[in-house]
CSV table of C-alpha atoms in Angstrom, one decimal:
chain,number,residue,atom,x,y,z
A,18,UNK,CA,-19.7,11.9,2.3
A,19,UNK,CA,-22.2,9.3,1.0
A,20,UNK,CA,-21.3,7.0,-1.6
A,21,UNK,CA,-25.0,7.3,-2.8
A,22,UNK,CA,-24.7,10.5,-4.4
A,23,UNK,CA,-22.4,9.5,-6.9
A,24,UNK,CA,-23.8,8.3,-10.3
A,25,UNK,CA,-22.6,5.5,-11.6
A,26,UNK,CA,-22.7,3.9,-8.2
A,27,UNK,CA,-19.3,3.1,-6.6
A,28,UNK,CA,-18.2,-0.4,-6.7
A,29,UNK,CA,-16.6,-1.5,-3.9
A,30,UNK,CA,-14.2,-4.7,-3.7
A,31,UNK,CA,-12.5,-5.9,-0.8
A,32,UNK,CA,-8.8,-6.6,-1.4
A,33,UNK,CA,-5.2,-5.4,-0.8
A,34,UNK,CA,-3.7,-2.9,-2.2
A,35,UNK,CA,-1.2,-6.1,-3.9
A,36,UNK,CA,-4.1,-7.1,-6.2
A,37,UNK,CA,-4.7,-3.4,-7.7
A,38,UNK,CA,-4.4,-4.5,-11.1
A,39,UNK,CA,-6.1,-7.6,-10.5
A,40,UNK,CA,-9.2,-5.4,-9.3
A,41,UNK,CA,-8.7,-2.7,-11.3
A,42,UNK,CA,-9.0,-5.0,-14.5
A,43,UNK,CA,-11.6,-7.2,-13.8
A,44,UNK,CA,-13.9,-3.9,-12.8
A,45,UNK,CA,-13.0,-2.1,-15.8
A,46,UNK,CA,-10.8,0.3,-14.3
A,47,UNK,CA,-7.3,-0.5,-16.6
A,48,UNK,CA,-6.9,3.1,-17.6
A,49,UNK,CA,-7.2,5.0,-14.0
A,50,UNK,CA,-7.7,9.1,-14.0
A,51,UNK,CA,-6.8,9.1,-10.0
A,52,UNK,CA,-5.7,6.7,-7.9
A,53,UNK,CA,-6.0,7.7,-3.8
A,54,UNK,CA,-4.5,5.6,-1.3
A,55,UNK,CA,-5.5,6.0,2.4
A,56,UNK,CA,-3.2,4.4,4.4
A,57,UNK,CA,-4.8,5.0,7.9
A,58,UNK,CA,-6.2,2.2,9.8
A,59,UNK,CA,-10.5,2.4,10.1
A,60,UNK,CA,-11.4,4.5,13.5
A,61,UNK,CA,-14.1,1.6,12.9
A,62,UNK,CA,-11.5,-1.0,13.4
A,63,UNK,CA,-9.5,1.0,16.2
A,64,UNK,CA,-12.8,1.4,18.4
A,65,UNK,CA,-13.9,-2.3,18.0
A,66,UNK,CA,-12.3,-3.9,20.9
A,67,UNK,CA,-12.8,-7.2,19.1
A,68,UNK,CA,-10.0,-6.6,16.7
A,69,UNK,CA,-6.9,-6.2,19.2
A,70,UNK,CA,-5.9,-2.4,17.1
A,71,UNK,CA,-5.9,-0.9,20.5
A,72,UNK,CA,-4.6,-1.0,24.2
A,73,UNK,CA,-7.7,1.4,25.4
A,74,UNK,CA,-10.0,-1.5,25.5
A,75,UNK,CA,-9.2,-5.3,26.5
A,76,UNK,CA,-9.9,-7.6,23.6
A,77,UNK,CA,-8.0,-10.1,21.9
A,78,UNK,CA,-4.6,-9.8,20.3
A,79,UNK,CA,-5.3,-9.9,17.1
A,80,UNK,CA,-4.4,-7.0,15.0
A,81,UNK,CA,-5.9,-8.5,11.5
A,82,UNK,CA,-7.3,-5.7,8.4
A,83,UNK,CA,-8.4,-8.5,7.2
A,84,UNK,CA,-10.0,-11.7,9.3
A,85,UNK,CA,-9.3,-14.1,6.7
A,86,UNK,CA,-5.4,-13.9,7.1
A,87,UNK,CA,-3.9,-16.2,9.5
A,88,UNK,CA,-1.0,-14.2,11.1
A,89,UNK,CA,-2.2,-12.2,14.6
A,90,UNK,CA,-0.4,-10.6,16.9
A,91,UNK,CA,-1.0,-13.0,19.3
A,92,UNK,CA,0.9,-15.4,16.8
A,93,UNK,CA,3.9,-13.2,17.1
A,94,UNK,CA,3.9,-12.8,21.0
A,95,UNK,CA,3.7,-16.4,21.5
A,96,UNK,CA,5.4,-17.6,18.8
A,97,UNK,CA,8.5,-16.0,17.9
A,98,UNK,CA,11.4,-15.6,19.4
A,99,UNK,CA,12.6,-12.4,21.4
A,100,UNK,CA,15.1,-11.4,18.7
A,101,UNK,CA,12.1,-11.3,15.8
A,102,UNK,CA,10.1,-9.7,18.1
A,103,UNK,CA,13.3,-6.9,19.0
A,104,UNK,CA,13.1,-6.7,15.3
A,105,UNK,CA,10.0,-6.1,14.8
A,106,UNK,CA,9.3,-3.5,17.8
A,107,UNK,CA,12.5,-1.5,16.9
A,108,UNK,CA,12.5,-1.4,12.7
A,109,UNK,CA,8.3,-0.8,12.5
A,110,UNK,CA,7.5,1.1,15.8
A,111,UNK,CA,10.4,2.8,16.3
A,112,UNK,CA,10.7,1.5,19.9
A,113,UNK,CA,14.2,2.4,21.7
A,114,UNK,CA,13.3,0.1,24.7
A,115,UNK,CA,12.8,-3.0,22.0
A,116,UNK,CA,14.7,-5.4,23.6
A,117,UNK,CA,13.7,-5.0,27.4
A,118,UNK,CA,9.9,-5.6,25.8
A,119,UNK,CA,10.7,-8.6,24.2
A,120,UNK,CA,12.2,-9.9,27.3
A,121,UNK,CA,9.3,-9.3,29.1
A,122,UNK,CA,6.9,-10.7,26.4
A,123,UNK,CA,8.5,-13.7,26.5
A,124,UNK,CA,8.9,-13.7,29.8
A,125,UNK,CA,5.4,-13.2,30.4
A,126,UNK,CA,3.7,-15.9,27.6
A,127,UNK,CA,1.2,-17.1,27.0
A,128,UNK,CA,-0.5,-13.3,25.9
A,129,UNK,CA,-3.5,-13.6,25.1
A,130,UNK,CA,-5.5,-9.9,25.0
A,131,UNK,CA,-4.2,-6.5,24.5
A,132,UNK,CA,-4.1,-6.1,27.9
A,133,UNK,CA,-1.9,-8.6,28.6
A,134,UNK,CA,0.6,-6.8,26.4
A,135,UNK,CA,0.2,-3.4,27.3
A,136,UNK,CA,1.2,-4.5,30.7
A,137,UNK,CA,4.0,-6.3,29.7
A,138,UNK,CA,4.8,-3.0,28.1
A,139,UNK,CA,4.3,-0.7,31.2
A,140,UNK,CA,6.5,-3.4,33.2
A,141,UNK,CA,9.8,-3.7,31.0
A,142,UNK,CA,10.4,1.0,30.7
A,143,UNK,CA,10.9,2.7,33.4
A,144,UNK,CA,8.0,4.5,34.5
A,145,UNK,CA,10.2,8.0,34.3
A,146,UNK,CA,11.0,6.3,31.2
A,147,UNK,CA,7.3,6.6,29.6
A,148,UNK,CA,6.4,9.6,27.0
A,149,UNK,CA,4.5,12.3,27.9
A,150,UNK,CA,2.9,12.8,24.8
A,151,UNK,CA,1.3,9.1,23.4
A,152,UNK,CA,0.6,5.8,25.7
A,153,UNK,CA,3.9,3.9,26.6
A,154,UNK,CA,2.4,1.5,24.6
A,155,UNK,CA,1.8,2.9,21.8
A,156,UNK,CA,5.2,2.0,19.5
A,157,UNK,CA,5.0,-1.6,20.7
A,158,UNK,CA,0.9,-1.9,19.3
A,159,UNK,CA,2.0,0.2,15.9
A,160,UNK,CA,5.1,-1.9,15.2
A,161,UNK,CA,3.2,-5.3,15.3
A,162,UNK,CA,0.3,-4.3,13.3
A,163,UNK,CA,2.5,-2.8,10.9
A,164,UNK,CA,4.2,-7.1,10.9
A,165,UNK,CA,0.9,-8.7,11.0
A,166,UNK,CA,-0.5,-7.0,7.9
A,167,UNK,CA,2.9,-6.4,6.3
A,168,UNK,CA,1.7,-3.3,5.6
A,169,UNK,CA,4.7,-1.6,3.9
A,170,UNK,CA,5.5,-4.2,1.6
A,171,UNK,CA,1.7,-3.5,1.0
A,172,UNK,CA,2.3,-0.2,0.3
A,173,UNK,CA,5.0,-0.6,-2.1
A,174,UNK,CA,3.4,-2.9,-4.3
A,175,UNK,CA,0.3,-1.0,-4.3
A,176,UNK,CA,2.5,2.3,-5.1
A,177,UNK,CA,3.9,-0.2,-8.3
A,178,UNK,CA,0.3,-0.9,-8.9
A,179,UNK,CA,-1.1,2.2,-9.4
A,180,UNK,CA,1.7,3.0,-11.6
A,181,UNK,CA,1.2,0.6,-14.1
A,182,UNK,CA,-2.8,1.7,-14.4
A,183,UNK,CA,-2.4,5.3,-14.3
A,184,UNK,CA,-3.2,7.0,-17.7
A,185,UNK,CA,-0.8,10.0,-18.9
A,186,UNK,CA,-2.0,12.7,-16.6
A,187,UNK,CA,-3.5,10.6,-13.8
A,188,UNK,CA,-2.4,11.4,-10.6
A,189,UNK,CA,-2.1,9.0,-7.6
A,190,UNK,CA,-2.6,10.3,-3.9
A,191,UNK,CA,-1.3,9.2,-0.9
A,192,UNK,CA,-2.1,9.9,3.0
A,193,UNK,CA,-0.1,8.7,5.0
A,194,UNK,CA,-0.2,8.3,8.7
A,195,UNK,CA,3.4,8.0,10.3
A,196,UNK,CA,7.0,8.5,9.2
A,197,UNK,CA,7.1,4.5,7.8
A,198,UNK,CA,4.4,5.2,5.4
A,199,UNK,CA,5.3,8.5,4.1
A,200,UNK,CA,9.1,7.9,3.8
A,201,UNK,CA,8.1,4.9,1.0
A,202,UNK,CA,6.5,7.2,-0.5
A,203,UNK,CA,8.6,9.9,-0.9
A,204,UNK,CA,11.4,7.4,-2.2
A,205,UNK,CA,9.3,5.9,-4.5
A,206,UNK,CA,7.9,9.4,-6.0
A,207,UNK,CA,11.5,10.7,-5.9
A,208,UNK,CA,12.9,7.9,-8.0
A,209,UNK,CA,10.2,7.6,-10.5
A,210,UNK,CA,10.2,11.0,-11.2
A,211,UNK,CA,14.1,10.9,-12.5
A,212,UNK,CA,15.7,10.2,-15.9
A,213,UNK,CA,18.5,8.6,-13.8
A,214,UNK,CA,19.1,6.8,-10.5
A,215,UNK,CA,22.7,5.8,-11.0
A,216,UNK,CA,25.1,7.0,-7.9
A,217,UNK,CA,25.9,10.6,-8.0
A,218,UNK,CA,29.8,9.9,-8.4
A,219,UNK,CA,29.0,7.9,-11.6
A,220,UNK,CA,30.1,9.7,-14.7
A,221,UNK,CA,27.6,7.9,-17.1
A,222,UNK,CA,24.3,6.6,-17.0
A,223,UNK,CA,23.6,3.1,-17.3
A,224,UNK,CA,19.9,2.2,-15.3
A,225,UNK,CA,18.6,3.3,-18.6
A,226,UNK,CA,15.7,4.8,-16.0
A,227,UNK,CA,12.9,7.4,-17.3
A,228,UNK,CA,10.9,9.4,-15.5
A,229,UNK,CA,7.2,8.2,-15.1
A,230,UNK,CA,5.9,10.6,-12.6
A,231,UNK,CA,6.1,14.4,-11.9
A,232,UNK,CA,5.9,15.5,-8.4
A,233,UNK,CA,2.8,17.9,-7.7
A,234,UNK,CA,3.9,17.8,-4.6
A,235,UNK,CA,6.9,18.8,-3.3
A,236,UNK,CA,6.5,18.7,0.1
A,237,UNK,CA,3.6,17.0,2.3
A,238,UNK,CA,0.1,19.0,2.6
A,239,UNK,CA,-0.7,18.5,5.9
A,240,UNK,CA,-4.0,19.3,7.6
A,241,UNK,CA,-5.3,22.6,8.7
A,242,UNK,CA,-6.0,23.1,12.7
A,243,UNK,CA,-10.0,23.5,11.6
A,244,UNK,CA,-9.5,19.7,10.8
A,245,UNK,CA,-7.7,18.6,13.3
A,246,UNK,CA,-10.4,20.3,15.6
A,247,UNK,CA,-13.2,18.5,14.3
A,248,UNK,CA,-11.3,15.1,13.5
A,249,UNK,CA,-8.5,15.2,16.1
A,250,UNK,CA,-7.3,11.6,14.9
A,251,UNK,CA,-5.8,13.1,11.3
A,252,UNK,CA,-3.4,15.4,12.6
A,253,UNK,CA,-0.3,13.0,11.5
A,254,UNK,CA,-2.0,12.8,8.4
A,255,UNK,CA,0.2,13.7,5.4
A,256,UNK,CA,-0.6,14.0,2.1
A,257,UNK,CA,1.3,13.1,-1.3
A,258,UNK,CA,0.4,13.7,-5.3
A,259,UNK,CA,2.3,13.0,-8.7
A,260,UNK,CA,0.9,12.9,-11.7
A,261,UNK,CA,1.5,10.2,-14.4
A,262,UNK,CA,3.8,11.3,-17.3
């Protein structure tokens, strides 16, 4: 859909979803009626070998929304040590052969393209070890993105954000693209749209919490298989409302 058919024109501002407010406020926007976030990564940025998102194409590791931040992937792979790296693969890509890759990563430095690690990857599993269904490499690539652009402490400040500029009766959307992403924000819907979050076994509430949100929501809308059809890449997509109380 062009932008161009939209009256006022759209402004656009490049920033992270961190500095809402900050944007928000000094374009006017204080008081939002909707607030949609798209959590997906570009198919811009996926297809540009240049920016290291992929292990289709060689190119080098770099991994960066945003080329003015200093911390690549190729930072992490050379840099950090194999337990960081273990860490990183297992708690953001959800990679069960963690530590065998960061052996070999290590093993293997310097890495220098995408290549370089996707062959590291294919050497440390077992080849009757690989999925069928996505590229053995595939968990290693998502869970150091996912570091490099700290993308869910991202997403929760930009869910706090939102909050803060919504009007009474503005709703905030979110698509999300794997089970990371949507999990935040489920727990962060599900809590702010509660009078209390003390523990269940306590007899009295004390968090003095009030519900800011109402879910509209109450389970993901995913999308149809016409969509998928024509845009095969957004059938993990999932997405969220609530509205603003």
């Amino acid at each position: 859909m062009a932008l161009a058919q939209f009256a006022p024109a759209p402004v656009i501002v490049h920033g992270r979803f961190s500095e809402l407010v900050t944007i928000a406020s000094a374009n006017g926007f204080d008081a939002a009626d909707l607030i949609l976030f798209d959590f997906g990564l570009s198919s811009t940025q996926i297809d540009d070998p240049e920016r290291g998102f992929s292990f289709r194409a060689d190119g080098p590791l770099d991994m960066r929304m945003d080329p003015g931040a200093t911390l690549t992937a190729a930072r992490i792979v050379n840099d950090s040590d194999a337990a960081e790296i273990e860490r990183i693969l297992r708690q953001y890509g959800d990679e069960r052969w963690a530590r065998r890759i960061a052996q070999f990563v290590v093993s293997r430095r310097p890495l220098r393209t995408t290549r370089d690690l996707a062959q590291a990857v294919e050497a440390a599993i077992p080849r009757a070890a690989w999925p069928r269904d996505i590229n053995v490499a595939t968990r290693t690539f998502q869970g150091l993105r996912i570091a490099v652009n700290d993308e869910l402490g991202e997403i929760e400040a930009g869910l706090r954000a939102a909050l803060s500029i919504l009007k009474p009766g503005g709703r905030m959307a979110t698509i999300s693209f794997h089970s990371l992403e949507d999990r935040l924000v489920k727990s962060f819907f599900n809590v702010e749209s509660k009078d209390c979050i003390c523990p269940p076994q306590q007899p009295v509430c004390t968090c003095g919490h009030r519900a800011t949100l109402r879910l509209v929501t109450r389970r993901p809308v995913r999308p149809s298989e016409a969509e998928v059809a024509s845009n095969p890449r957004a059938r993990s997509a999932r997405l969220r409302v609530a509205e603003r109380i």
